[in-house]
JSON list of C-alpha atoms in Angstrom, two decimals:
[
{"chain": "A", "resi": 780, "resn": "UNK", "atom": "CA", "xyz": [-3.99, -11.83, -15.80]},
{"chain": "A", "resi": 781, "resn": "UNK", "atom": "CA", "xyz": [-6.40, -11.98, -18.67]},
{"chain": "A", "resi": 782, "resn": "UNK", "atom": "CA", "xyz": [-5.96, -10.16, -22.12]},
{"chain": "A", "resi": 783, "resn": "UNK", "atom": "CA", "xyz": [-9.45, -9.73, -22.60]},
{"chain": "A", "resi": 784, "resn": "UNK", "atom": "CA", "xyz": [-10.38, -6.24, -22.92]},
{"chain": "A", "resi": 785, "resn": "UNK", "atom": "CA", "xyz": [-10.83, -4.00, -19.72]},
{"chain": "A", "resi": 786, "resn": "UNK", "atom": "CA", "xyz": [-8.49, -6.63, -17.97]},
{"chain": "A", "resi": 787, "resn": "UNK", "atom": "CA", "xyz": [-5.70, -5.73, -15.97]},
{"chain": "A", "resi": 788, "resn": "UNK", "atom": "CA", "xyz": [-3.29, -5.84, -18.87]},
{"chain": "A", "resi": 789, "resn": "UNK", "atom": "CA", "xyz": [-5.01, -3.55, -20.97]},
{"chain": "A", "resi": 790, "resn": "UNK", "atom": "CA", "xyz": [-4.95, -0.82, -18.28]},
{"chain": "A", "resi": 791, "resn": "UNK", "atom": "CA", "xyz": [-1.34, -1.30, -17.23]},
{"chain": "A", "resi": 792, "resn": "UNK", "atom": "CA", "xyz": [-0.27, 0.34, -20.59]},
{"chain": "A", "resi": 793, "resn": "UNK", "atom": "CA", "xyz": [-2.22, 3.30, -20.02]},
{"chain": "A", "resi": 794, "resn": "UNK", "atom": "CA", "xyz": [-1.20, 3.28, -16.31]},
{"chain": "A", "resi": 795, "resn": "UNK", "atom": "CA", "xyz": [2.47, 3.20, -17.91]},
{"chain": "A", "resi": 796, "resn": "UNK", "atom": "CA", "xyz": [1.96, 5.80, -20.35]},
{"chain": "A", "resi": 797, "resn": "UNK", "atom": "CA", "xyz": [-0.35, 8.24, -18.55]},
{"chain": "A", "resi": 798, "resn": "UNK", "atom": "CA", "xyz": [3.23, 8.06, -15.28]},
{"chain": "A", "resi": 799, "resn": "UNK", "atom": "CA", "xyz": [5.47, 8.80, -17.84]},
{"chain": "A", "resi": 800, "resn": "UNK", "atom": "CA", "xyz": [4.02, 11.97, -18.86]},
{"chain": "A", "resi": 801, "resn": "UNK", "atom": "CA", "xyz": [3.16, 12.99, -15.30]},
{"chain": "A", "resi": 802, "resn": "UNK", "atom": "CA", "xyz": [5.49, 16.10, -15.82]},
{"chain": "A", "resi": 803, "resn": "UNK", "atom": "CA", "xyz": [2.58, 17.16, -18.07]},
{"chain": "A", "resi": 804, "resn": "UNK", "atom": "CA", "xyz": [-0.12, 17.08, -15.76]},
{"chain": "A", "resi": 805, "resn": "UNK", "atom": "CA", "xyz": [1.56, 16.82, -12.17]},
{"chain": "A", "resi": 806, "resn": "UNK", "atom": "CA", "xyz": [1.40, 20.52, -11.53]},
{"chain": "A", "resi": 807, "resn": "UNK", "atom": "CA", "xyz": [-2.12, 20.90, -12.36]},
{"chain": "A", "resi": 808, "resn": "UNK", "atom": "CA", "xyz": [-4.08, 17.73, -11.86]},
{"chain": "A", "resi": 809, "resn": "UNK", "atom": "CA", "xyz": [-5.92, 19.42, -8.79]},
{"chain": "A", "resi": 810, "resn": "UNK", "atom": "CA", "xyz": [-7.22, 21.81, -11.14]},
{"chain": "A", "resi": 811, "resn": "UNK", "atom": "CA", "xyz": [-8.38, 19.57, -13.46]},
{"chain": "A", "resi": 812, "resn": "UNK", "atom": "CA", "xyz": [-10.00, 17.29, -11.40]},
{"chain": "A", "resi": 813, "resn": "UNK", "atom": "CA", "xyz": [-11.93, 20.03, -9.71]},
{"chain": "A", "resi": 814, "resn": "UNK", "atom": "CA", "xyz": [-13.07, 21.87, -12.60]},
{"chain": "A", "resi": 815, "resn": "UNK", "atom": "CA", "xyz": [-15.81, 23.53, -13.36]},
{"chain": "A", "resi": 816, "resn": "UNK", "atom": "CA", "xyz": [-18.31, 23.39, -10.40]},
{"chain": "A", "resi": 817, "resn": "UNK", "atom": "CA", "xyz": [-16.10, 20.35, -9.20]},
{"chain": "A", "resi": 818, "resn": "UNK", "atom": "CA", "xyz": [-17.14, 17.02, -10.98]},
{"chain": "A", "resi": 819, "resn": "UNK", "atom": "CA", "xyz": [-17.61, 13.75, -9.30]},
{"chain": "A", "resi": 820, "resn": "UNK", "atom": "CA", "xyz": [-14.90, 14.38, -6.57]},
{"chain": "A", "resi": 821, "resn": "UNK", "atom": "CA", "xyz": [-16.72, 17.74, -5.38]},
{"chain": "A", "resi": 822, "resn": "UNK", "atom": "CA", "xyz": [-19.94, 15.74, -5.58]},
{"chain": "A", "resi": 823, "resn": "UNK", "atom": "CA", "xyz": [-18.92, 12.45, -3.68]},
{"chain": "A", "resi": 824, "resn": "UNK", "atom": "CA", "xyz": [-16.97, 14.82, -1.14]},
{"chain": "A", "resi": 825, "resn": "UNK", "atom": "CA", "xyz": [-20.11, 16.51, -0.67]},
{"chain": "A", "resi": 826, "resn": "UNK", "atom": "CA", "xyz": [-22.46, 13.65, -0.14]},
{"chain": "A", "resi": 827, "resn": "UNK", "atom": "CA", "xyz": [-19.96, 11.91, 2.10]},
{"chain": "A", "resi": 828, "resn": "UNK", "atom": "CA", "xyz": [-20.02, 14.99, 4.54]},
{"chain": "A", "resi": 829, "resn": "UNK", "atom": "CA", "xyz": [-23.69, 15.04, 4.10]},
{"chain": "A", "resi": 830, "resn": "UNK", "atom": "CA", "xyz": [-24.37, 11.42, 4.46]},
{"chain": "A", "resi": 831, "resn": "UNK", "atom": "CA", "xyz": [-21.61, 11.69, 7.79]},
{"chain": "A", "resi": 832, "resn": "UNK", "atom": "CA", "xyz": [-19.51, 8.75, 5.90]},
{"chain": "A", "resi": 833, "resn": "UNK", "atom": "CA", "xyz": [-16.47, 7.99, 7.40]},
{"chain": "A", "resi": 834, "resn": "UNK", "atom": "CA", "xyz": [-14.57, 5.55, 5.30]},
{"chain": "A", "resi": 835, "resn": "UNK", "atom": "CA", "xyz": [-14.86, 5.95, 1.09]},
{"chain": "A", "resi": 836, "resn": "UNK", "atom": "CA", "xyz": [-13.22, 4.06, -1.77]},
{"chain": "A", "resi": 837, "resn": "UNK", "atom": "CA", "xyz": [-12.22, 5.29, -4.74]},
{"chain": "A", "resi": 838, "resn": "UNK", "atom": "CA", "xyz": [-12.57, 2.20, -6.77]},
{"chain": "A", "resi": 839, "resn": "UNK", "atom": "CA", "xyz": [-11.10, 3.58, -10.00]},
{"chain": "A", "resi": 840, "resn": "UNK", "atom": "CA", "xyz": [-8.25, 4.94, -8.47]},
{"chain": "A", "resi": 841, "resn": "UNK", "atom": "CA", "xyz": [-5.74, 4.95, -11.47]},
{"chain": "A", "resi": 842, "resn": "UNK", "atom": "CA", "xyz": [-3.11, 6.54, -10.60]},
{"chain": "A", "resi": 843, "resn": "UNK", "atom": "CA", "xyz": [-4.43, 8.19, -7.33]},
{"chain": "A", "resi": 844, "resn": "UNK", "atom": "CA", "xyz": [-4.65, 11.78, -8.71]},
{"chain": "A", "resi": 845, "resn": "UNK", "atom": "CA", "xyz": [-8.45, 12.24, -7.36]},
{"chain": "A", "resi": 846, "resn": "UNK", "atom": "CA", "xyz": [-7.85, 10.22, -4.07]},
{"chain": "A", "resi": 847, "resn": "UNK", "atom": "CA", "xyz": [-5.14, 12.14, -3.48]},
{"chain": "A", "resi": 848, "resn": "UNK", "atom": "CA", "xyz": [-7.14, 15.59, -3.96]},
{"chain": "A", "resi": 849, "resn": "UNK", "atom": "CA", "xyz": [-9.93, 14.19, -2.15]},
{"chain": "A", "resi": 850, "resn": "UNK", "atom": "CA", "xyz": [-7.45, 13.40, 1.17]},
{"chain": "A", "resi": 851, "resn": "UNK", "atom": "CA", "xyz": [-6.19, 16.89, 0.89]},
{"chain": "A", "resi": 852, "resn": "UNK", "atom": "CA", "xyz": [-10.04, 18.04, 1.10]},
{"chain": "A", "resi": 853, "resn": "UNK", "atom": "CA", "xyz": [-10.28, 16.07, 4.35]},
{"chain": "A", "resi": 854, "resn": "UNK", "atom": "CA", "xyz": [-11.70, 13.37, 3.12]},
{"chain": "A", "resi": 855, "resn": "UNK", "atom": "CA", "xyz": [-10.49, 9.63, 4.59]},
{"chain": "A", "resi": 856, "resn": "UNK", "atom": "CA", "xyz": [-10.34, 7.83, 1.44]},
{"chain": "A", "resi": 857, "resn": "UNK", "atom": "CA", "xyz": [-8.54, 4.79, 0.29]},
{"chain": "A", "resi": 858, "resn": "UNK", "atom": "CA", "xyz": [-8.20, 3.82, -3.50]},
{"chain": "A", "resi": 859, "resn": "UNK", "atom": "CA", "xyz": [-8.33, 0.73, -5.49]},
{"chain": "A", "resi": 860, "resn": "UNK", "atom": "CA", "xyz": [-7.86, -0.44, -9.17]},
{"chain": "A", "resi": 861, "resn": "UNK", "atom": "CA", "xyz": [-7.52, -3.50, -11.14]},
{"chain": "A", "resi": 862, "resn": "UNK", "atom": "CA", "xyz": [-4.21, -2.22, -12.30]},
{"chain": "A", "resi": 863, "resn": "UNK", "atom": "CA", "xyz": [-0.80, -3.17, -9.93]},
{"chain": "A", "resi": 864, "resn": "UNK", "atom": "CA", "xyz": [1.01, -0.59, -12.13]},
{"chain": "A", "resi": 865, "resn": "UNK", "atom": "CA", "xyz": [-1.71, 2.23, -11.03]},
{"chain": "A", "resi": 866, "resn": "UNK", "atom": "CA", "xyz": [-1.72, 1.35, -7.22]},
{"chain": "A", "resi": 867, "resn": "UNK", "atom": "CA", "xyz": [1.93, 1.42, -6.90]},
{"chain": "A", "resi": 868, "resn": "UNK", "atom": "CA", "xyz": [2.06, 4.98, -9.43]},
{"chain": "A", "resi": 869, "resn": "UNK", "atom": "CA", "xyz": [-0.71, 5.77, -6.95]},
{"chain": "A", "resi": 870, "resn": "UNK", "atom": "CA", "xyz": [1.25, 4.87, -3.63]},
{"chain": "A", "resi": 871, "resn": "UNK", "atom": "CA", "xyz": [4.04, 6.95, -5.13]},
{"chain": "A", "resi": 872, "resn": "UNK", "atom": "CA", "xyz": [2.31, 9.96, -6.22]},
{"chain": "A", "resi": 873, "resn": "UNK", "atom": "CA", "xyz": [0.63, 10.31, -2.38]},
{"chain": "A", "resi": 874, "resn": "UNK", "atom": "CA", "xyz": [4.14, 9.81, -1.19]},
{"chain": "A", "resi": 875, "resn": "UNK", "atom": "CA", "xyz": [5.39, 12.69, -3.15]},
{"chain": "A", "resi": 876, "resn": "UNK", "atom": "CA", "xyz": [2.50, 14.77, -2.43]},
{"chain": "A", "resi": 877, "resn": "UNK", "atom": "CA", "xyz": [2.48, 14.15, 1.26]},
{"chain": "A", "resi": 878, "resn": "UNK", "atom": "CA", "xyz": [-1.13, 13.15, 2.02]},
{"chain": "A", "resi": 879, "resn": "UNK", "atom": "CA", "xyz": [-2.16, 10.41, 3.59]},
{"chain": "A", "resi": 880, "resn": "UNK", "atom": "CA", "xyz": [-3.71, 7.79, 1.13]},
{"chain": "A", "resi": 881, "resn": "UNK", "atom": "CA", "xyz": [-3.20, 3.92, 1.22]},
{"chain": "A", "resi": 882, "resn": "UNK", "atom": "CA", "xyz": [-4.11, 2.00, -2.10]},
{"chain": "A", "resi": 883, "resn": "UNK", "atom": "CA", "xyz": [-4.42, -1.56, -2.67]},
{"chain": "A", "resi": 884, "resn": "UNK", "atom": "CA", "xyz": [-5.38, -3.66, -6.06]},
{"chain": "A", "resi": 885, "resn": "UNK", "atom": "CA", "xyz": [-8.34, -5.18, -6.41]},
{"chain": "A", "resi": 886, "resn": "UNK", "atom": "CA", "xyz": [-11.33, -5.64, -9.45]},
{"chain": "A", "resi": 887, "resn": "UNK", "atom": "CA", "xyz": [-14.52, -4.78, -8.31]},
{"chain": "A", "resi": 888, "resn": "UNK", "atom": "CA", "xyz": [-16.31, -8.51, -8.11]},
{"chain": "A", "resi": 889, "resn": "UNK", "atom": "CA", "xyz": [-13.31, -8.98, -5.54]},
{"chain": "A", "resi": 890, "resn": "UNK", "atom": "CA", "xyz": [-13.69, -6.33, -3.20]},
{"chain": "A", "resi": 891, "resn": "UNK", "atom": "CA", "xyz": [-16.06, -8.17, -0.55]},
{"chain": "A", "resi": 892, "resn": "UNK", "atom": "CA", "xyz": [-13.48, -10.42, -0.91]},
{"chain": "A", "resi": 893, "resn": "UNK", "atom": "CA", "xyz": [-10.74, -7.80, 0.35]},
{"chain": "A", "resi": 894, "resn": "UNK", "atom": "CA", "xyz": [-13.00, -5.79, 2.31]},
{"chain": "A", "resi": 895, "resn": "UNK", "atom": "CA", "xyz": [-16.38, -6.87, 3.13]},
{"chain": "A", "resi": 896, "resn": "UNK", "atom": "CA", "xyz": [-19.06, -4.25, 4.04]},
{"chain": "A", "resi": 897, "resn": "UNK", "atom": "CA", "xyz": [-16.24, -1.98, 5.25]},
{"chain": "A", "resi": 898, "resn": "UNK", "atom": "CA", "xyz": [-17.33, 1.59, 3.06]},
{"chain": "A", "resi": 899, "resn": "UNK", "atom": "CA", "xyz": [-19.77, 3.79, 3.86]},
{"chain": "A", "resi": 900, "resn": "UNK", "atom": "CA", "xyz": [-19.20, 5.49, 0.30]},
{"chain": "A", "resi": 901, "resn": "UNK", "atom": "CA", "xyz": [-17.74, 4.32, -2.91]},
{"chain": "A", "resi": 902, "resn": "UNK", "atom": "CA", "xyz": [-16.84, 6.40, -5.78]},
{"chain": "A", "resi": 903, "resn": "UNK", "atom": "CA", "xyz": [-16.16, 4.28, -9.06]},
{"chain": "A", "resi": 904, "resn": "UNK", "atom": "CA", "xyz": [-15.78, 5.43, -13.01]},
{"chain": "A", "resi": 905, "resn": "UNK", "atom": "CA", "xyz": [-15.75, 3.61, -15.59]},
{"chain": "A", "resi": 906, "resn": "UNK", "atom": "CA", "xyz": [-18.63, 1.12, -15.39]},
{"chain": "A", "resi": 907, "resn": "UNK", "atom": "CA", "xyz": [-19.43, 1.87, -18.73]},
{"chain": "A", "resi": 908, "resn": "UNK", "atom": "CA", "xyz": [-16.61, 0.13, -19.85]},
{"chain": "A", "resi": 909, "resn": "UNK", "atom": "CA", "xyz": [-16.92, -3.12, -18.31]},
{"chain": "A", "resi": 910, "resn": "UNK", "atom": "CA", "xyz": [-17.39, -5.45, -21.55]},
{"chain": "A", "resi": 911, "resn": "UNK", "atom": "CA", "xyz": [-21.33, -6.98, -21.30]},
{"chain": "A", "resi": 912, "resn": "UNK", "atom": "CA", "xyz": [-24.56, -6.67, -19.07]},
{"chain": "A", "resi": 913, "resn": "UNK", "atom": "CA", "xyz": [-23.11, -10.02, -17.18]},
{"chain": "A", "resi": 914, "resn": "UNK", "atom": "CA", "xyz": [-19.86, -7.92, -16.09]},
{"chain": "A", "resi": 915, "resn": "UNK", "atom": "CA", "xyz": [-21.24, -5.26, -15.23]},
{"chain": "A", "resi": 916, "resn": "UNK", "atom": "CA", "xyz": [-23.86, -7.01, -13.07]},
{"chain": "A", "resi": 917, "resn": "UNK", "atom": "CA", "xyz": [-21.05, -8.81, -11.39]},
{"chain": "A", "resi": 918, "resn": "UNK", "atom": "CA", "xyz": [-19.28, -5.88, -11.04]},
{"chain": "A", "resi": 919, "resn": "UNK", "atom": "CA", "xyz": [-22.15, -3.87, -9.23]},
{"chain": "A", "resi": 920, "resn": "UNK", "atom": "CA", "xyz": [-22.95, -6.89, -6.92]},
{"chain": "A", "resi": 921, "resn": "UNK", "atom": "CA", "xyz": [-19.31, -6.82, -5.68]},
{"chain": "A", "resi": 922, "resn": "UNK", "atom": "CA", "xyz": [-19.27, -2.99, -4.87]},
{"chain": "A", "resi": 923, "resn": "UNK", "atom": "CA", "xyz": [-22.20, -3.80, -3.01]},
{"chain": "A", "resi": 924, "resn": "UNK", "atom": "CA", "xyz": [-21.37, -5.93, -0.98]},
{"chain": "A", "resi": 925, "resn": "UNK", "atom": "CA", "xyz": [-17.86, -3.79, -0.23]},
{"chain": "A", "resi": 926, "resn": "UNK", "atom": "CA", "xyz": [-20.60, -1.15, 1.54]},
{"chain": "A", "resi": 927, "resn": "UNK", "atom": "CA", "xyz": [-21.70, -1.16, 4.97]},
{"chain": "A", "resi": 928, "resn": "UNK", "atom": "CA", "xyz": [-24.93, -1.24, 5.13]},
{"chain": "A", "resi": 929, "resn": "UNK", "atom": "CA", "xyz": [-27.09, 1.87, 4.33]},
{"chain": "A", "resi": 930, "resn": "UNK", "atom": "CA", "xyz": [-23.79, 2.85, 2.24]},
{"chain": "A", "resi": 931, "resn": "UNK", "atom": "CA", "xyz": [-24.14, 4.58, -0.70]},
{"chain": "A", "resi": 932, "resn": "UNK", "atom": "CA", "xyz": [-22.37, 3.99, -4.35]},
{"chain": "A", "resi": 933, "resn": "UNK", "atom": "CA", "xyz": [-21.15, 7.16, -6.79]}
]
C-alpha cells in the first residue's frame, strides 16, 4: 500500500481508532446518521426508490455504520472502501447488527475492475479529499464506469 496521503494506510488508523471507541457511538449511530431531515443516506434512499434502483454501493463505506442503516431501511446495498481494516470492522458490525450487508475493499479507480457496470446507484463521501484534480478525475471515471448505464452517482 502507498503512504501517500488518502492511501489505504492513512485510513486504517482512523478505521482502528474510530472500532475501538465503537462503545461510544454503537448505540446511537442510527441516530446520527439520520439526523436532522436525514442527510445523504435519507437522500440516496430516497432517489434510489424514486429512480426504482435495485443494486447501490456505498463506496465510502468505513466502517459500515450507514450501509448498515440503509439495509435496515430496505435498501439492497453493498459497501466498499479502500481500507481492509474498515471492510472487515464493517463485515463485523452487520454481523452483530443482524442485517444483511456484504462489503468488499476496493479504491474507486478499481471498481470497474471488481464490478463493472453492476450499480444502478452509488453513494460516495469524501471526494473532496482525494489529493489533486488528476485523482479525483480518475477517481470519478472509475465510479462511472462501476454504474449500469443510466445509473446515477451521490
Amino acid at each position: 500500500m502507498s503512504s501517500q496521503p488518502g492511501s489505504a494506510t492513512d485510513w486504517d488508523l482512523g478505521h482502528r481508532w474510530d472500532w475501538f471507541t465503537r462503545e461510544c457511538w454503537r448505540q446511537g449511530f442510527r441516530t446520527k446518521i439520520h439526523g436532522q431531515g436525514g442527510g445523504p443516506a435519507r437522500a440516496f434512499a430516497e432517489l434510489a426508490r424514486v429512480c426504482d434502483a435495485q443494486i447501490l454501493l456505498d463506496a465510502s463505506c468505513g466502517l459500515g455504520r450507514r450501509a448498515v442503516y440503509l439495509a435496515e431501511k430496505g435498501v439492497n446495498i453493498l459497501g466498499s472502501d479502500i481500507s481492509g481494516v474498515a471492510v472487515n470492522h464493517a463485515r463485523e458490525l452487520a454481523r452483530d447488527e443482524n442485517t444483511p450487508v456484504s462489503f468488499f475493499r476496493s479504491a474507486w479507480n478499481e471498481l470497474p475492475k471488481n464490478m463493472p457496470h453492476h450499480f444502478d446507484g452509488i453513494l460516495v463521501t469524501g471526494l473532496n479529499l482525494e489529493p489533486s484534480w488528476d485523482h479525483l478525475g480518475v477517481a470519478l471515471v472509475g465510479l462511472f464506469h462501476a454504474l449500469h448505464p443510466g445509473g446515477f452517482l451521490m
